[in-house]
Amino acid sequence: MSSTAISGSALALLERMLLIRAYEEKLIALSAGGQFPAVCSSFGQEAAAVGVVAALGAADQILTNHRSAGHLLARGADPGRMLAEVMGRVDGYCRGRSGSLHIAARELGVVLTSTIVGGELSLATGVALAQQTLGRRGLVACFFGDGAAGEGIFHESLNLAATWGLPILYVCENNQWQAYVHRRETMLGEHIAPWAQSLGVEAERVDGNDVFAVHAAAEAACERIRADGRPRLLELSTYRLRGHLEPDDPQAADAAELALWRERDPLRHCIATLLAGGHADAAGIERMSRAAHARIEAALAFAEASPYPAADELLADVYA
């Protein structure tokens, strides 16, 4: 990474990653304390979320999956409202009705969070078609994992997007795990990108733990989509450092593999790059880390002070 490639915006990327990590750590601790049902964290995948979302424009739409906290926070979501939502409080983004698995935030362009594996893939084509038909600016970024890529809807979605020429950035966060099953137990190949290419979608594999590489690839892909309106796919190689559900530890993971990926922690990589290039110092990074944790403590206080929804809201927005 050349010195010219790292500007002041690099510190903003690190700042967002530190906030996501602090949020996830708090979520894990609260879940372990039994304060709400088990949640799915994206601990260890911060660079993938931050690098891609930082490349999106205000008019772009986002569809994501059950490990959505990083995408939402990278988009600028208020951690207090996010914690309030997870805790079922009225000041959450969906007034406490969605929990962590179905958060939507229209004001941020986050159309939905889908707990159904591949559910966001089934809707991304529709959202992009609406954007195109209505003449709206903005592409659609669709986040999913390697498990969803094994679903039939992956092929259906990409096939339609390629055939209809839809402005979709497909982002596969290949974190090596599909719930409690390792990727190698369900896939013969190592990568998802060739599947996309066989369907006529340009695809690129990127180190998903290098936020600078992710951001550069996402910016280039978005630029090409805006130029020709056709879909692209980024496969981000990363690793889920926690279990499927919090507060589970990744007990099923091979110890050597887990140790290898912990050494490649995206925050560690980003910090080392900035320090080596003289773009930050240890004291400054420590201040940023403390500020992130302080912000999450304030967010928790906000969420805990938020009331539960009134009983007469129980059936609101229920149509069947």
Coordinates of C-alpha atoms in Angstrom, one line a residue:
M1 CA 0.0 0.0 0.0
S2 CA 1.6 3.2 -1.1
S3 CA 1.6 6.3 1.1
T4 CA -0.5 8.2 -1.5
A5 CA -3.2 5.4 -1.3
I6 CA -3.7 6.1 2.4
S7 CA -5.2 9.4 3.2
G8 CA -7.0 10.9 6.1
S9 CA -10.0 8.8 5.1
A10 CA -8.1 5.7 6.2
L11 CA -8.4 6.8 9.8
A12 CA -12.2 7.2 9.3
L13 CA -12.2 3.5 8.1
L14 CA -10.4 2.4 11.2
E15 CA -12.6 4.5 13.4
R16 CA -15.7 2.8 12.0
M17 CA -14.1 -0.7 12.4
L18 CA -13.3 0.1 16.0
L19 CA -16.9 1.1 16.6
I20 CA -18.2 -2.1 15.1
R21 CA -15.8 -4.2 17.2
A22 CA -16.8 -2.4 20.4
Y23 CA -20.5 -2.9 19.5
E24 CA -20.0 -6.6 18.8
E25 CA -18.1 -7.0 22.1
K26 CA -20.9 -5.4 24.0
L27 CA -23.5 -7.5 22.2
I28 CA -21.6 -10.7 23.1
A29 CA -21.3 -9.7 26.7
L30 CA -25.0 -8.8 26.9
S31 CA -26.0 -12.0 25.2
A32 CA -23.9 -14.0 27.6
G33 CA -25.7 -12.3 30.5
G34 CA -29.0 -13.4 29.1
Q35 CA -30.4 -10.0 28.5
F36 CA -31.9 -11.0 25.2
P37 CA -32.1 -14.0 22.9
A38 CA -29.0 -15.2 21.1
V39 CA -27.8 -13.0 18.2
C40 CA -25.5 -13.5 15.2
S41 CA -22.3 -11.4 15.3
S42 CA -20.0 -10.5 12.5
F43 CA -16.9 -10.4 14.8
G44 CA -13.8 -10.6 12.6
Q45 CA -15.6 -9.4 9.4
E46 CA -15.4 -5.6 10.1
A47 CA -13.1 -4.8 7.1
A48 CA -15.6 -6.3 4.6
A49 CA -18.5 -4.2 5.9
V50 CA -16.6 -0.9 6.2
G51 CA -14.6 -1.2 3.0
V52 CA -17.7 -1.8 0.9
V53 CA -20.1 0.5 2.6
A54 CA -17.6 3.4 2.5
A55 CA -17.7 3.1 -1.3
L56 CA -21.5 3.5 -1.6
G57 CA -23.3 6.7 -2.3
A58 CA -26.2 8.2 -0.4
A59 CA -28.7 7.1 -3.1
D60 CA -27.5 3.4 -3.0
Q61 CA -29.7 0.8 -1.4
I62 CA -28.5 -2.0 0.9
L63 CA -29.9 -5.5 1.5
T64 CA -28.1 -7.6 4.1
N65 CA -28.3 -10.8 6.1
H66 CA -28.4 -11.9 9.8
R67 CA -24.9 -10.7 10.5
S68 CA -25.8 -7.1 9.7
A69 CA -24.5 -5.0 12.6
G70 CA -21.3 -4.1 10.7
H71 CA -23.1 -3.1 7.6
L72 CA -25.6 -0.9 9.5
L73 CA -22.9 0.8 11.7
A74 CA -20.7 1.3 8.6
R75 CA -23.7 3.0 7.0
G76 CA -23.9 5.4 9.9
A77 CA -26.6 3.7 12.0
D78 CA -26.9 5.0 15.6
P79 CA -25.6 2.3 17.9
G80 CA -28.1 3.4 20.6
R81 CA -31.0 2.8 18.3
M82 CA -29.5 -0.5 17.2
L83 CA -29.1 -1.8 20.8
A84 CA -32.6 -0.5 21.6
E85 CA -33.9 -2.6 18.7
V86 CA -32.0 -5.7 19.8
M87 CA -33.4 -5.2 23.3
G88 CA -36.9 -4.8 22.1
R89 CA -37.3 -1.2 23.0
V90 CA -39.5 1.4 21.4
D91 CA -36.6 3.7 20.3
G92 CA -35.1 1.0 18.1
Y93 CA -35.1 1.4 14.4
C94 CA -38.2 -0.8 14.1
R95 CA -39.7 0.2 17.5
G96 CA -38.3 -3.0 19.0
R97 CA -40.2 -5.4 16.7
S98 CA -37.3 -6.8 14.6
G99 CA -34.6 -7.7 17.1
S100 CA -31.2 -8.1 15.6
L101 CA -32.3 -10.2 12.6
H102 CA -34.7 -8.0 10.7
I103 CA -33.5 -4.4 11.1
A104 CA -34.5 -2.0 8.3
A105 CA -33.6 1.7 8.2
R106 CA -35.1 3.5 5.3
E107 CA -33.4 6.8 6.1
L108 CA -30.0 5.0 5.7
G109 CA -31.0 3.1 2.5
V110 CA -31.0 -0.2 4.4
V111 CA -34.0 -1.9 2.8
L112 CA -34.0 -5.0 4.9
T113 CA -32.0 -7.4 7.0
S114 CA -33.0 -11.0 6.2
T115 CA -32.6 -13.9 8.6
I116 CA -33.6 -16.3 5.8
V117 CA -30.4 -17.6 4.3
G118 CA -30.3 -16.1 0.8
G119 CA -33.5 -14.1 1.4
E120 CA -31.7 -10.8 0.5
L121 CA -30.6 -12.4 -2.8
S122 CA -34.3 -13.1 -3.7
L123 CA -35.2 -9.4 -3.2
A124 CA -32.1 -7.6 -4.6
T125 CA -33.2 -8.1 -8.2
G126 CA -36.6 -6.7 -7.4
V127 CA -35.2 -3.6 -5.7
A128 CA -32.7 -3.0 -8.5
L129 CA -35.4 -3.5 -11.1
A130 CA -37.5 -0.9 -9.3
Q131 CA -34.5 1.5 -9.2
Q132 CA -34.0 1.0 -13.0
T133 CA -37.7 1.2 -14.0
L134 CA -38.4 4.3 -11.9
G135 CA -35.3 6.0 -13.2
R136 CA -33.9 6.4 -9.6
R137 CA -30.2 7.0 -9.0
G138 CA -28.3 4.5 -7.0
L139 CA -27.2 0.9 -7.2
V140 CA -28.1 -2.0 -4.9
A141 CA -25.5 -3.6 -2.6
C142 CA -26.5 -7.1 -1.6
F143 CA -24.5 -8.7 1.3
F144 CA -24.6 -12.5 1.8
G145 CA -22.4 -15.4 2.9
D146 CA -20.9 -18.4 1.3
G147 CA -23.8 -20.5 2.8
A148 CA -26.3 -18.4 0.8
A149 CA -24.2 -18.9 -2.3
G150 CA -25.0 -22.6 -2.0
E151 CA -28.7 -21.8 -2.3
G152 CA -30.6 -22.0 -5.6
I153 CA -31.7 -18.4 -5.3
F154 CA -28.0 -17.2 -5.7
H155 CA -28.0 -18.6 -9.2
E156 CA -31.5 -17.3 -10.0
S157 CA -30.7 -13.8 -8.7
L158 CA -27.4 -13.4 -10.6
N159 CA -28.9 -14.9 -13.8
L160 CA -31.8 -12.4 -13.8
A161 CA -29.5 -9.5 -12.9
A162 CA -27.1 -10.4 -15.7
T163 CA -30.0 -11.0 -18.2
W164 CA -31.8 -7.8 -17.3
G165 CA -28.7 -5.7 -16.8
L166 CA -29.4 -4.7 -13.2
P167 CA -27.2 -2.3 -11.2
I168 CA -26.3 -4.7 -8.3
L169 CA -23.1 -5.1 -6.4
Y170 CA -23.2 -8.6 -5.0
V171 CA -20.9 -8.9 -1.9
C172 CA -20.2 -12.4 -0.8
E173 CA -18.5 -12.4 2.6
N174 CA -16.9 -15.8 2.4
N175 CA -16.3 -16.4 6.1
Q176 CA -15.7 -20.1 5.7
W177 CA -18.6 -21.2 7.9
Q178 CA -22.2 -21.9 7.2
A179 CA -24.0 -21.9 10.6
Y180 CA -22.3 -24.9 12.4
V181 CA -20.8 -26.4 9.2
H182 CA -17.5 -25.6 7.6
R183 CA -17.6 -24.5 4.0
R184 CA -15.5 -27.5 2.9
E185 CA -18.3 -29.8 4.0
T186 CA -20.7 -28.3 1.5
M187 CA -18.5 -27.0 -1.4
L188 CA -16.0 -28.8 -3.6
G189 CA -14.4 -25.5 -4.8
E190 CA -12.7 -22.9 -2.7
H191 CA -14.4 -19.8 -4.2
I192 CA -17.7 -18.3 -5.2
A193 CA -16.5 -15.9 -7.8
P194 CA -16.3 -18.6 -10.6
W195 CA -20.0 -19.4 -10.1
A196 CA -20.9 -15.7 -10.8
Q197 CA -18.6 -15.6 -13.8
S198 CA -20.4 -18.6 -15.3
L199 CA -23.6 -16.7 -15.1
G200 CA -22.2 -13.7 -16.9
V201 CA -21.5 -11.6 -13.9
E202 CA -18.0 -10.0 -13.6
A203 CA -16.5 -11.2 -10.3
E204 CA -13.3 -10.5 -8.3
R205 CA -11.8 -12.2 -5.2
V206 CA -10.4 -9.8 -2.6
D207 CA -8.7 -10.2 0.8
G208 CA -11.7 -9.4 3.0
N209 CA -9.6 -8.7 6.0
D210 CA -7.7 -5.8 4.3
V211 CA -10.0 -2.8 4.5
F212 CA -8.0 -0.8 2.0
A213 CA -8.1 -3.6 -0.6
V214 CA -11.8 -4.1 0.0
H215 CA -12.5 -0.4 -0.3
A216 CA -10.5 0.0 -3.5
A217 CA -12.2 -3.0 -5.1
A218 CA -15.6 -1.8 -4.1
E219 CA -15.0 1.7 -5.4
A220 CA -13.9 0.3 -8.8
A221 CA -16.8 -2.1 -9.0
C222 CA -19.3 0.6 -8.1
E223 CA -17.8 2.9 -10.7
R224 CA -18.2 0.2 -13.4
I225 CA -21.8 -0.5 -12.3
R226 CA -22.7 3.2 -12.5
A227 CA -21.1 3.4 -16.0
D228 CA -22.9 0.4 -17.6
G229 CA -25.6 -0.6 -15.2
R230 CA -24.5 -4.2 -15.1
P231 CA -24.0 -6.3 -12.0
R232 CA -20.7 -7.2 -10.4
L233 CA -19.7 -9.5 -7.6
L234 CA -17.0 -9.2 -5.0
E235 CA -16.0 -12.3 -3.0
L236 CA -14.4 -11.2 0.2
S237 CA -12.3 -13.9 1.9
T238 CA -12.7 -13.4 5.6
Y239 CA -13.4 -15.5 8.7
R240 CA -16.1 -15.6 11.4
L241 CA -14.1 -15.5 14.6
R242 CA -17.0 -16.3 16.8
G243 CA -19.6 -19.1 16.8
H244 CA -22.8 -19.1 14.8
L245 CA -24.9 -17.7 17.7
E246 CA -23.7 -15.5 20.6
P247 CA -22.5 -16.2 23.1
D248 CA -21.2 -19.5 21.6
D249 CA -17.4 -19.8 21.1
P250 CA -16.3 -21.3 17.8
Q251 CA -15.7 -24.7 19.4
A252 CA -16.1 -26.6 16.1
A253 CA -13.3 -24.7 14.4
D254 CA -9.9 -26.2 13.8
A255 CA -7.6 -24.7 16.4
A256 CA -4.8 -24.1 13.9
E257 CA -7.1 -22.5 11.4
L258 CA -8.7 -20.3 14.0
A259 CA -5.3 -19.2 15.3
L260 CA -4.2 -18.4 11.7
W261 CA -7.2 -16.2 11.1
R262 CA -6.9 -14.5 14.5
E263 CA -3.4 -13.4 13.4
R264 CA -5.1 -11.9 10.3
D265 CA -7.6 -10.0 12.4
P266 CA -8.8 -7.0 10.2
L267 CA -8.3 -4.5 12.9
R268 CA -4.8 -5.7 13.6
H269 CA -4.0 -5.5 9.8
C270 CA -5.4 -2.0 9.5
I271 CA -3.6 -0.7 12.5
A272 CA -0.3 -2.3 11.5
T273 CA -0.6 -0.7 8.0
L274 CA -1.3 2.7 9.4
L275 CA 1.6 2.5 11.9
A276 CA 4.1 1.2 9.4
G277 CA 3.2 4.0 6.9
G278 CA 3.4 6.7 9.6
H279 CA -0.2 7.6 9.1
A280 CA -1.1 7.1 12.8
D281 CA 0.6 6.6 16.1
A282 CA -0.2 4.2 18.9
A283 CA -1.5 6.9 21.3
G284 CA -3.9 8.2 18.7
I285 CA -5.2 4.8 17.9
E286 CA -5.7 4.1 21.6
R287 CA -7.7 7.3 21.9
M288 CA -9.9 6.2 19.0
S289 CA -10.5 2.8 20.7
R290 CA -11.5 4.4 24.0
A291 CA -13.8 6.8 22.2
A292 CA -15.5 3.9 20.4
H293 CA -16.1 2.0 23.7
A294 CA -17.3 5.2 25.3
R295 CA -19.8 5.7 22.5
I296 CA -21.1 2.1 23.0
E297 CA -21.5 2.6 26.7
A298 CA -23.5 5.7 26.0
A299 CA -25.5 3.7 23.4
L300 CA -26.3 1.1 26.0
A301 CA -27.5 3.7 28.5
F302 CA -29.8 5.1 25.8
A303 CA -31.2 1.7 25.0
E304 CA -31.7 0.7 28.6
A305 CA -33.6 4.0 29.2
S306 CA -35.9 3.4 26.3
P307 CA -39.3 1.9 27.2
Y308 CA -40.8 -1.3 25.9
P309 CA -43.6 -0.8 23.3
A310 CA -47.1 -0.4 24.7
A311 CA -49.3 -3.4 24.7
D312 CA -51.6 -1.9 22.2
E313 CA -48.8 -2.0 19.6
L314 CA -48.6 -5.8 19.7
L315 CA -50.5 -6.3 16.5
A316 CA -49.4 -3.2 14.7
D317 CA -48.1 -3.9 11.1
V318 CA -49.3 -7.5 11.4
Y319 CA -51.3 -8.3 8.2
A320 CA -52.1 -12.0 8.6

